[in-house]
XYZ file of C-alpha atoms in Angstrom:
675
model
C 41.631 23.536 9.065
C 40.811 26.126 5.926
C 38.303 28.707 5.720
C 38.221 29.053 2.347
C 38.552 25.072 1.738
C 35.144 24.400 3.598
C 33.623 27.208 2.321
C 34.261 26.094 -1.358
C 33.446 22.656 -0.613
C 29.973 23.503 0.912
C 29.088 25.847 -2.182
C 30.158 23.291 -4.413
C 27.857 20.525 -2.679
C 24.970 23.020 -2.091
C 25.018 24.051 -5.721
C 25.079 20.599 -6.937
C 22.219 19.328 -4.773
C 20.205 21.894 -5.548
C 20.580 22.017 -9.232
C 20.075 18.141 -9.196
C 16.823 18.473 -6.987
C 15.493 21.609 -8.993
C 15.694 19.415 -12.167
C 13.427 16.580 -10.644
C 11.161 19.145 -8.478
C 10.344 21.351 -11.922
C 9.050 18.065 -13.672
C 6.772 17.755 -10.364
C 5.787 21.535 -10.762
C 4.794 20.929 -14.443
C 2.393 18.052 -14.028
C -1.158 18.372 -13.159
C -2.304 19.911 -10.266
C -4.224 18.600 -7.050
C -5.055 19.660 -3.870
C -2.871 18.015 -1.009
C -3.190 20.695 1.697
C -6.509 19.768 3.359
C -6.727 18.294 7.069
C -3.285 19.570 8.053
C -3.484 18.238 11.703
C -3.704 14.554 10.160
C -0.978 15.383 7.800
C 1.366 16.284 10.608
C 0.704 13.266 12.681
C 1.469 11.115 9.732
C 4.598 12.867 9.440
C 5.581 12.166 13.176
C 4.239 8.784 13.694
C 5.550 6.929 10.615
C 7.897 9.767 9.296
C 9.824 11.077 12.409
C 9.095 7.650 14.458
C 9.054 5.039 11.648
C 6.004 3.451 12.914
C 4.901 1.880 9.851
C 8.355 0.717 8.954
C 8.892 -1.213 12.359
C 5.358 -2.648 12.468
C 5.442 -4.059 9.319
C 9.195 -5.950 9.371
C 10.817 -5.406 12.671
C 14.492 -5.963 12.024
C 15.002 -3.962 9.088
C 12.462 -1.533 9.860
C 14.597 -0.910 13.508
C 17.783 -1.073 11.170
C 16.440 1.736 8.983
C 14.975 3.811 11.787
C 18.441 3.404 13.689
C 19.853 4.902 10.476
C 17.554 7.911 10.178
C 17.382 8.862 13.735
C 21.136 8.796 13.823
C 21.320 11.050 10.954
C 18.975 13.291 12.141
C 20.540 13.843 15.756
C 24.005 13.955 14.021
C 23.167 16.938 12.088
C 24.700 19.056 15.344
C 27.569 17.038 15.042
C 27.979 18.112 11.335
C 27.211 21.708 12.167
C 30.102 21.519 14.651
C 32.389 19.914 12.047
C 31.701 22.916 9.893
C 32.418 25.456 12.506
C 35.498 23.444 13.309
C 36.496 24.115 9.618
C 36.711 27.947 10.528
C 38.038 27.591 13.776
C 39.404 24.124 15.087
C 39.128 25.427 18.873
C 35.056 25.371 18.410
C 33.622 22.810 21.207
C 30.636 21.772 23.050
C 31.162 23.006 26.331
C 29.016 22.630 29.746
C 27.069 19.657 30.884
C 24.455 19.726 27.829
C 27.425 19.571 25.662
C 28.608 16.655 27.192
C 26.020 14.858 27.047
C 25.208 15.480 23.429
C 28.973 14.465 22.802
C 28.476 11.254 24.881
C 25.530 10.718 23.114
C 26.745 11.353 19.748
C 29.412 8.114 20.384
C 26.312 5.772 21.257
C 24.691 7.197 18.071
C 27.245 6.322 15.825
C 28.081 3.116 17.186
C 24.408 2.252 16.698
C 24.573 3.353 13.051
C 27.724 1.383 12.351
C 25.735 -1.632 14.048
C 22.520 -0.939 11.591
C 24.733 -0.675 8.811
C 26.423 -3.746 9.143
C 22.916 -5.320 9.418
C 22.223 -3.654 6.156
C 25.311 -5.083 4.189
C 24.353 -8.687 5.641
C 21.120 -8.311 4.434
C 22.102 -7.438 1.207
C 25.057 -9.308 0.473
C 24.212 -12.696 2.190
C 20.452 -12.796 3.032
C 19.543 -11.438 -0.204
C 15.596 -11.641 0.163
C 13.590 -11.706 -3.102
C 12.467 -8.028 -2.706
C 15.694 -6.544 -2.833
C 17.513 -6.398 -6.083
C 21.014 -6.384 -6.717
C 21.426 -2.434 -5.948
C 24.878 -0.633 -6.370
C 23.691 2.606 -4.836
C 22.220 0.788 -1.687
C 25.938 -0.291 -1.393
C 27.390 2.575 -1.982
C 25.194 4.579 0.321
C 25.990 2.148 3.443
C 29.504 2.452 2.541
C 29.147 6.157 2.800
C 27.584 6.304 5.932
C 30.538 3.478 7.192
C 33.097 6.167 6.106
C 31.213 9.027 7.756
C 30.945 7.240 11.289
C 34.569 5.928 11.149
C 36.296 9.130 10.283
C 34.280 10.973 13.012
C 35.519 8.512 15.603
C 38.635 8.939 13.873
C 38.939 12.538 14.135
C 37.646 12.637 17.710
C 40.778 10.706 18.277
C 43.430 12.436 16.737
C 41.951 15.604 18.155
C 41.698 14.647 21.334
C 45.516 13.370 21.257
C 46.456 16.868 19.889
C 44.633 19.118 22.088
C 42.768 17.589 24.870
C 46.017 18.525 27.148
C 45.996 22.313 26.316
C 42.468 23.232 25.440
C 40.056 22.711 28.520
C 36.707 22.855 26.046
C 38.356 20.096 24.168
C 39.071 18.229 27.372
C 35.606 18.488 28.774
C 34.406 17.077 25.540
C 36.827 14.120 25.867
C 35.749 13.342 29.441
C 32.193 12.569 27.662
C 33.084 11.001 24.567
C 33.859 6.997 25.793
C 35.295 5.657 22.038
C 36.687 8.952 21.165
C 38.917 8.935 24.185
C 39.576 5.513 24.036
C 41.005 6.214 20.312
C 43.022 9.230 21.749
C 44.576 6.840 23.993
C 45.868 4.497 21.377
C 47.460 6.691 19.089
C 48.497 9.038 21.778
C 52.144 7.954 21.715
C 52.580 8.427 17.901
C 54.521 11.407 16.608
C 52.974 14.528 16.382
C 53.251 14.795 12.330
C 51.408 11.547 12.271
C 48.559 12.974 14.429
C 48.438 16.162 12.531
C 48.152 14.051 9.222
C 45.592 11.746 11.130
C 43.925 14.921 12.268
C 43.492 16.601 8.922
C 43.063 13.475 7.025
C 40.207 12.054 8.885
C 38.328 15.466 8.925
C 38.609 16.212 5.049
C 37.711 12.898 4.602
C 34.719 13.061 6.434
C 33.615 16.111 5.172
C 34.185 15.465 1.442
C 31.837 11.949 2.147
C 29.416 14.310 4.026
C 28.987 16.684 0.893
C 29.423 14.057 -1.708
C 26.459 12.080 0.052
C 24.631 15.395 -0.157
C 25.073 15.683 -4.140
C 24.406 11.948 -4.613
C 20.545 12.407 -3.069
C 18.713 14.115 -5.817
C 20.639 11.801 -8.526
C 19.290 8.708 -7.419
C 16.831 6.734 -5.270
C 18.266 7.945 -2.001
C 16.321 11.261 -2.849
C 13.807 9.556 -0.377
C 15.878 10.878 2.361
C 14.630 14.684 1.312
C 11.471 13.992 -0.189
C 10.008 11.012 2.248
C 8.367 13.565 5.172
C 6.850 15.647 2.437
C 5.589 12.541 0.827
C 4.054 11.715 4.392
C 2.632 15.144 4.425
C 0.791 14.988 1.132
C -0.275 11.630 0.815
C -3.929 10.529 0.248
C -4.256 9.333 4.088
C -6.726 6.682 2.951
C -7.387 3.146 1.935
C -7.695 3.037 -1.649
C -11.280 1.693 -2.073
C -12.320 4.294 -4.076
C -11.828 4.471 -7.613
C -11.010 8.667 -8.848
C -14.191 9.419 -11.082
C -14.226 11.152 -14.300
C -16.639 14.037 -14.756
C -18.524 12.951 -17.666
C -20.877 16.222 -17.379
C -18.230 18.064 -18.213
C -16.723 15.496 -20.396
C -19.990 15.469 -22.802
C -21.286 19.250 -22.474
C -22.150 20.957 -25.479
C -19.658 23.559 -25.228
C -16.731 21.135 -24.511
C -14.398 20.760 -27.619
C -12.152 18.142 -29.127
C -9.157 19.335 -27.006
C -10.730 19.079 -23.736
C -12.144 15.456 -24.096
C -9.209 13.684 -21.714
C -10.148 10.682 -19.813
C -7.507 9.083 -17.061
C -4.087 8.899 -17.792
C -2.357 8.813 -21.441
C 1.011 10.584 -21.295
C 3.327 11.439 -18.570
C 1.793 15.202 -18.679
C -1.454 13.572 -17.666
C 0.024 12.834 -14.242
C -0.474 14.546 -11.060
C 2.152 15.894 -9.204
C 1.752 13.552 -6.533
C 2.316 10.709 -9.087
C 5.606 12.258 -10.146
C 6.574 12.858 -6.386
C 5.852 9.376 -5.257
C 7.894 8.050 -8.407
C 10.894 10.303 -7.223
C 10.344 9.583 -3.658
C 10.117 5.308 -3.821
C 12.661 4.083 -1.660
C 13.022 1.228 -3.838
C 12.938 -1.105 -0.796
C 10.808 -3.807 -2.177
C 8.077 -4.043 0.605
C 5.612 -3.811 -1.682
C 6.260 -6.968 -3.083
C 6.187 -9.106 0.020
C 2.456 -10.109 -0.101
C 2.030 -8.919 -3.625
C -0.005 -11.425 -5.805
C 1.420 -10.758 -9.005
C 4.975 -10.362 -7.665
C 4.877 -13.722 -5.874
C 3.371 -15.532 -9.333
C 6.000 -14.379 -11.579
C 4.203 -11.432 -13.392
C 5.615 -8.305 -14.415
C 4.332 -5.937 -11.953
C 5.220 -4.576 -8.521
C 4.760 -0.625 -7.351
C 8.808 -0.556 -7.074
C 8.683 -1.498 -11.074
C 6.229 0.603 -11.874
C 7.532 3.785 -9.943
C 11.128 3.072 -11.254
C 10.089 2.800 -14.912
C 7.964 6.594 -14.592
C 10.841 7.844 -12.477
C 13.239 7.339 -15.731
C 10.690 8.511 -17.940
C 10.057 11.489 -16.352
C 13.697 12.509 -16.604
C 14.203 11.584 -20.209
C 11.321 13.316 -21.539
C 11.814 16.304 -18.699
C 12.191 19.248 -21.340
C 9.102 18.615 -23.301
C 7.224 18.338 -19.438
C 8.496 21.648 -18.614
C 7.877 23.244 -22.190
C 4.378 22.068 -22.134
C 1.856 23.034 -24.983
C 2.467 21.403 -28.231
C 5.699 19.816 -26.951
C 3.786 17.361 -24.766
C 1.470 16.078 -27.654
C 4.869 14.448 -28.935
C 4.996 12.498 -25.251
C 4.607 8.565 -25.798
C 1.963 7.116 -24.088
C 2.584 5.422 -20.922
C 1.169 2.395 -22.062
C 2.583 0.494 -23.572
C 5.612 2.196 -23.833
C 6.596 2.701 -19.974
C 4.369 0.477 -18.455
C 3.332 -2.892 -20.491
C -0.213 -4.148 -21.299
C 0.230 -6.908 -19.135
C 1.475 -5.358 -16.080
C -1.552 -2.556 -16.132
C -3.896 -5.492 -16.490
C -2.147 -7.737 -14.207
C -3.258 -5.601 -10.910
C -5.649 -7.420 -8.719
C -5.950 -4.040 -6.758
C -5.553 -5.702 -3.528
C -4.073 -2.703 -2.076
C -1.090 -4.572 -0.284
C 1.593 -2.393 -2.049
C 0.300 0.601 -0.677
C -0.739 -0.336 2.767
C 2.969 -1.839 2.615
C 4.508 0.994 1.485
C 6.320 3.027 4.462
C 6.023 6.231 3.441
C 2.112 5.699 2.109
C 2.836 6.101 -1.825
C 0.342 5.732 -4.159
C -0.267 3.125 -6.504
C -4.013 2.075 -7.327
C -5.309 5.769 -8.420
C -2.555 5.979 -10.982
C -3.513 2.649 -12.267
C -7.238 3.185 -12.244
C -6.888 6.399 -14.304
C -4.419 4.399 -17.069
C -6.997 1.583 -17.552
C -9.677 4.351 -17.767
C -7.818 5.875 -20.736
C -7.218 2.686 -22.181
C -10.761 1.397 -22.141
C -12.688 4.823 -22.703
C -10.424 6.391 -24.957
C -8.498 3.740 -26.548
C -10.647 0.950 -26.825
C -7.643 -1.272 -25.713
C -8.204 -4.123 -23.068
C -8.164 -7.718 -22.891
C -10.562 -9.468 -24.821
C -12.064 -11.281 -22.444
C -13.695 -8.106 -21.028
C -15.634 -7.522 -24.145
C -18.293 -9.681 -23.022
C -18.011 -8.790 -19.287
C -19.000 -5.209 -20.490
C -21.512 -6.171 -23.292
C -23.233 -8.586 -20.215
C -23.393 -5.564 -17.666
C -24.868 -3.079 -20.792
C -27.483 -5.796 -21.460
C -28.334 -7.555 -18.257
C -26.232 -5.694 -15.582
C -24.175 -8.647 -14.426
C -20.918 -10.309 -16.008
C -22.598 -13.846 -16.210
C -24.639 -12.187 -18.648
C -28.132 -13.810 -17.044
C -31.420 -12.117 -17.383
C -31.863 -9.515 -14.689
C -35.347 -10.593 -14.011
C -34.014 -13.817 -12.709
C -31.814 -12.406 -9.892
C -33.989 -13.499 -7.426
C -34.921 -17.193 -8.586
C -32.172 -18.768 -6.342
C -34.313 -17.787 -3.691
C -37.805 -18.791 -4.811
C -38.045 -22.240 -3.160
C -37.100 -20.863 0.242
C -39.626 -18.532 0.000
C -37.482 -15.404 0.777
C -39.248 -11.955 1.549
C -38.983 -9.874 -1.498
C -39.631 -6.267 -0.867
C -41.823 -4.783 -3.738
C -42.527 -1.676 -2.152
C -40.891 1.440 0.309
C -43.379 0.410 2.788
C -42.192 -3.295 2.613
C -38.493 -2.117 3.081
C -39.534 0.468 5.828
C -40.322 -2.797 8.158
C -36.971 -4.342 7.662
C -34.210 -4.674 10.144
C -32.074 -4.818 7.137
C -32.073 -4.837 3.678
C -30.300 -8.225 2.150
C -28.348 -6.936 -1.314
C -27.484 -10.393 -2.432
C -25.148 -9.232 -5.213
C -24.783 -10.800 -8.749
C -22.274 -13.539 -7.499
C -24.756 -14.744 -5.187
C -27.427 -14.358 -7.577
C -26.395 -16.325 -10.819
C -23.355 -18.301 -9.687
C -24.238 -21.430 -8.227
C -21.307 -21.787 -5.869
C -22.347 -18.238 -4.209
C -25.906 -19.261 -4.042
C -25.037 -21.147 -1.655
C -23.538 -18.627 0.674
C -26.833 -16.625 0.076
C -28.859 -19.579 1.183
C -26.874 -20.316 4.197
C -27.151 -16.663 5.064
C -30.708 -16.480 4.750
C -30.910 -19.493 7.267
C -28.830 -17.671 9.637
C -31.198 -14.513 9.653
C -33.919 -16.590 10.251
C -32.724 -18.324 13.100
C -31.435 -14.948 14.553
C -35.292 -13.400 13.780
C -34.039 -10.721 11.877
C -36.248 -8.864 9.855
C -35.071 -8.580 5.976
C -35.840 -9.191 2.756
C -34.296 -9.020 -0.774
C -35.270 -6.646 -3.897
C -34.988 -9.801 -6.030
C -35.590 -8.987 -9.846
C -35.598 -5.436 -8.903
C -31.841 -5.708 -7.313
C -29.547 -3.217 -9.015
C -26.067 -3.723 -9.871
C -23.090 -2.065 -8.172
C -20.898 -2.340 -11.441
C -17.788 -2.204 -8.994
C -16.231 -4.890 -11.324
C -16.561 -2.660 -14.544
C -15.288 0.558 -12.570
C -11.870 -1.011 -11.561
C -11.504 -2.274 -15.167
C -11.660 1.378 -16.262
C -15.258 1.657 -17.607
C -16.254 4.670 -15.901
C -19.118 5.643 -18.027
C -20.691 2.119 -17.614
C -20.129 2.300 -14.056
C -21.696 5.860 -13.609
C -24.831 4.610 -15.473
C -25.229 1.614 -13.532
C -24.635 3.666 -10.289
C -26.953 6.147 -11.012
C -29.855 3.578 -11.682
C -28.527 2.025 -8.648
C -29.035 4.731 -6.214
C -32.359 5.514 -8.214
C -33.602 2.282 -7.329
C -32.527 1.966 -3.754
C -33.387 5.483 -2.715
C -36.283 4.726 -4.712
C -37.476 1.893 -2.173
C -36.032 4.183 1.155
C -33.170 2.092 1.870
C -31.326 2.519 4.869
C -29.484 -0.363 6.178
C -27.774 -2.770 3.912
C -26.152 -5.882 4.595
C -24.305 -7.992 2.170
C -21.731 -11.195 1.700
C -19.649 -9.400 -1.279
C -17.071 -7.450 0.395
C -16.674 -6.001 -3.068
C -20.237 -4.614 -2.907
C -20.101 -3.717 0.437
C -16.849 -1.638 -0.495
C -18.474 0.092 -3.095
C -21.757 0.889 -1.502
C -19.982 2.014 1.473
C -16.937 3.989 0.006
C -18.082 5.110 -3.617
C -21.706 5.349 -3.731
C -22.049 8.616 -1.257
C -20.475 10.208 -4.260
C -23.539 9.714 -6.546
C -26.150 10.292 -3.465
C -26.357 6.751 -2.040
C -26.011 7.327 1.715
C -26.885 3.916 3.251
C -25.627 1.900 6.597
C -23.716 -0.885 4.799
C -22.320 -3.742 6.989
C -20.525 -6.987 5.718
C -22.495 -10.430 6.621
C -19.306 -11.114 9.161
C -20.200 -8.468 10.978
C -23.794 -8.892 11.448
C -23.531 -12.437 12.227
C -21.048 -11.444 14.924
C -23.388 -8.851 16.313
C -25.885 -11.475 16.667
C -23.854 -14.074 18.169
C -22.700 -11.522 20.885
C -26.401 -10.507 21.164
C -27.459 -13.984 21.953
C -29.785 -14.155 18.992
C -28.092 -16.885 17.300
C -26.486 -20.025 19.473
C -23.813 -21.750 17.460
C -21.694 -24.912 18.555
C -18.140 -25.567 18.408
C -18.154 -28.057 15.446
C -15.857 -27.271 13.144
C -12.069 -28.483 13.187
C -8.883 -26.998 11.717
C -10.487 -23.856 9.750
C -7.901 -21.646 8.149
C -9.427 -17.989 7.436
C -8.514 -16.473 4.212
C -8.728 -12.314 4.407
C -10.658 -11.328 1.789
C -8.674 -7.744 0.557
C -11.901 -6.169 0.171
C -12.783 -6.654 3.648
C -9.768 -6.810 5.240
C -7.383 -4.254 3.808
C -9.590 -1.976 2.502
C -11.824 -1.591 5.071
C -10.092 -2.647 8.036
C -12.513 -5.626 9.203
C -10.061 -8.334 10.273
C -11.567 -8.883 13.979
C -15.398 -9.992 12.976
C -14.665 -12.933 10.915
C -12.093 -14.636 13.491
C -14.080 -14.259 16.316
C -17.078 -15.778 14.767
C -14.334 -18.845 13.446
C -13.259 -18.940 17.184
C -17.019 -19.422 18.205
C -17.543 -22.337 16.000
C -14.275 -23.966 16.373
C -13.029 -27.062 18.533
C -9.557 -26.102 18.521
C -7.565 -22.918 17.914
C -8.217 -21.404 14.351
C -5.156 -21.591 11.904
C -3.623 -18.542 10.132
C -1.976 -18.104 6.775
C 1.412 -17.143 7.151
C 0.510 -13.882 4.775
C -2.723 -13.105 7.053
C -4.428 -9.724 8.071
C -2.727 -6.540 6.383
C -0.071 -8.894 4.958
C -2.785 -11.474 3.370
C -2.298 -12.695 -0.181
C -5.124 -11.555 -3.125
C -6.976 -14.763 -4.337
C -6.870 -13.142 -7.480
C -10.167 -12.202 -8.305
C -10.266 -8.620 -7.596
C -9.889 -5.660 -10.047
C -11.617 -7.319 -12.632
C -9.171 -10.250 -12.592
C -12.027 -13.021 -12.007
C -12.676 -12.658 -15.633
C -9.174 -12.920 -17.226
C -7.195 -15.785 -17.492
C -3.175 -15.667 -15.996
C -1.163 -16.099 -18.918
C 2.270 -15.343 -17.140
C 3.758 -17.178 -14.193
C 1.748 -19.410 -11.504
C -1.989 -19.133 -10.796
C -2.433 -16.820 -7.877
C -5.298 -18.813 -6.337
C -3.375 -22.015 -6.526
C -0.278 -20.011 -5.192
C -2.695 -19.081 -1.942
C -3.979 -22.146 -1.254
C -0.432 -23.660 -1.416
C 0.601 -21.302 1.054
C -1.826 -22.937 3.867
C -1.546 -26.527 2.953
C 1.576 -27.048 5.260
C -0.931 -26.109 8.143
C -2.863 -29.172 7.212
C -6.459 -27.515 7.418
C -9.801 -29.042 7.012
C -11.603 -26.185 5.817
C -10.241 -23.074 4.131
C -12.859 -20.283 5.069
C -13.642 -17.339 3.217
C -15.669 -14.226 3.564
C -16.537 -13.280 0.112
C -18.328 -15.513 -2.948
C -15.207 -14.686 -5.494
C -12.712 -15.584 -2.728
C -15.018 -19.148 -2.293
C -14.755 -19.759 -6.036
C -10.941 -18.913 -6.274
C -10.034 -20.861 -3.339
C -12.378 -23.748 -4.235
C -10.644 -24.044 -7.663
C -7.128 -23.659 -6.179
C -7.903 -26.718 -3.992
C -9.059 -28.520 -7.201
C -5.989 -27.512 -9.146
C -3.708 -29.129 -6.480
C -6.126 -32.347 -6.168
C -7.013 -31.289 -2.638
C -10.580 -30.662 -2.947
C -11.600 -34.144 -1.298
C -9.184 -33.712 1.711
C -9.890 -29.594 1.945
C -13.325 -27.844 2.074
C -13.660 -24.318 0.745
C -16.512 -22.582 2.818
C -17.594 -19.124 3.528
C -18.306 -18.227 6.816
C -21.971 -18.082 6.224
C -21.923 -21.940 5.446
C -19.740 -22.758 8.753
C -22.116 -20.725 10.827
C -25.228 -22.377 9.040
C -23.826 -25.862 10.322
C -22.810 -24.996 13.331
C -26.741 -23.425 14.641
C -27.975 -24.494 17.989
C -31.393 -24.644 16.748
C -33.498 -22.939 19.479
C -36.069 -25.791 19.721
C -33.483 -28.258 20.314
C -32.015 -26.132 22.783
C -35.300 -25.854 24.924
C -35.748 -27.992 27.881
């Protein structure tokens, strides 16, 4: 071998890797600071489970997950082999000895064979299966080819090396006795002339080493930089669902001593991104898993987290010098919206959170989009025209319908629902029923509220509503970027609910549930908040509510803000199982992989101008199961599913019902049950 050759090769490779990696990481270091090293124990646990053990990768889709895991762990375990090969470059007699060395040699053969099989499946997926999420990608095919070369040349090197030296070198003979495949190759080539063996020996060695070190230089140059950055990305992840919108410090923003230069809201240019935003863009594996149940991708809209990361990554590299220079240089940077991310892309997002939950390395998308929307709304005044009346309605009446706020409780008058008027009234309650705007003003939502009232009464729950005094959560305007309006609403809501001494809240609206539970503590709202399906499930389990099996062929649609954002998948299903004559049905896209109905993130108030309608697509996914009922657990989902059924002319064949409505119809009355 050649000590000089291997030394020069390593110097070139490590210099190239360091230079290219530093170019990107220098951009990351120049962006906005953000603390990402609290809770080190939890962060290291994620690195172990989702990084080293690849649990998230395998759980989501096991075939490509196992493929990736085999390749990843194979490379990790073969690092020792590469160190041995480097040592052989200086002294070709270097060999692993002893029982441990022999076992490692045998394991090496097994691992390399497994990696070859995994790479073969990778080629099969990219060239023959061609799943929609995997776009044509030359770099992906190149990397698979390089891995194949590395594995095959290592087998060949062992074969030629054993054939040449195992008869005279006891240490190499020891290796051969454990290397099943290498020994088999040595037997095949053993009869060749020594000159041929020497040529094969040197060719296989240098071809492998050049390929390995070329691969090293390739990593920071393309998408496979994630091989280096994925584990750090897992360590620095947010570590929680994206169920809370990043706040804007309005007091600091409008302080008397705040100059014009300090007035900055959200993200306008690349310089406003946090370092983790850029790190995520460079780390994106481009696996496309974020597309599998993304409502925008599945309906032909120009949005996927993969595409957004790709656009930001190239933009950061293109404007690297200005970002690093800082100061006046960044003032010349183009706005991300619409230069890098189109307005259609920004406003298409339903904030369902699927992309983040599907990402095997937990990259973050929603906080970045929230901050972009905040800048567009609060600083640029650029947002879809449909939202102007929505913002105005919230400003005047505290609801998107623009109906008089003092009519919030009118839906309940005919039912004689108790209305709490003082803190003393609230103190005597089991639960305050927070109705929310959808069930206060929308006729479809009012039916759900009435059904839930019937359930609470039958179960003997002490409850009341606030009626005209009930405030709005404003979660919709917050996700649309109008943080100033939201915080005004939040201050009034906290003042009202705390003024009533509220401690326990139940609501039928997953969006209100999420906001009150996860966002309001920041503004002084500390309450126990449950969703109506959770309370109904508890009441049935306690025997306080008797139900019969009266429903058939019920198909449940998971609301994003109940399931994916808050982890509640079981309570609705237990309820449906208790009231169904047969086994409940499931969408192909369900639970964590459930597709959004299209109403979240303020999309309820915007028309879909691009691609197919999300709610129609969602309904069509379930129709082959021949359901009689599509059950929901959200007033917005109920409306969207109902409209979707109408769009496909199925409203007479299939009902759209909230779980509260189904349970109310299944109640076994106490007086009827008595002997």
